[in-house]
Structures are given as structure tokens and as C-alpha cells.
C-alpha positions as a Python dict, from the first residue, in 0.01 Angstrom:
ca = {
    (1, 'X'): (0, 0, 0),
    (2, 'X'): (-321, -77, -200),
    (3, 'X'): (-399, -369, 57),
    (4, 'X'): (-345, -110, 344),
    (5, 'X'): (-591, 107, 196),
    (6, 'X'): (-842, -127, 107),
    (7, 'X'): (-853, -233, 465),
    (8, 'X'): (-881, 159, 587),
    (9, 'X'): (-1160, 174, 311),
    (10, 'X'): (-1355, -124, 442),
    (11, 'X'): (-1278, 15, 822),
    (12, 'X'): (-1440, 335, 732),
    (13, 'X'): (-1772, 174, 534),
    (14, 'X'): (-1810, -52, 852),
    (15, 'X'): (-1788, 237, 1084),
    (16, 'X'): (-2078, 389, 870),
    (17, 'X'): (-2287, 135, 892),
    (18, 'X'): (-2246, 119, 1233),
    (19, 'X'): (-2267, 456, 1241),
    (20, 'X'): (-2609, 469, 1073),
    (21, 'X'): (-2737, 129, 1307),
    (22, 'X'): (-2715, 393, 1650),
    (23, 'X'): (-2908, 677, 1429),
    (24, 'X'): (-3209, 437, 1324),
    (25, 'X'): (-3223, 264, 1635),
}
């Protein structure tokens, strides 16, 4: 459960980042 939601976690921070790449770009 804790591993599952780590992964979601890191998911989400990567879509961010990508996320904030398109914006500034």
C-alpha cells in the first residue's frame, strides 16, 4: 500500500515537471 502510493506520488511530481517543461517552453 505505501509502495503503491509512493509510486502514484512520484507519477504525479513527474507529471508536474513535465507539466511545468510545456509552460516555460
Amino acid at each position: 500500500l505505501i509502495f503503491g502510493f509512493a509510486v502514484t506520488e512520484a507519477l504525479g511530481i513527474f507529471a508536474l515537471l513535465i507539466a511545468f517543461l510545456l509552460l516555460f517552453t
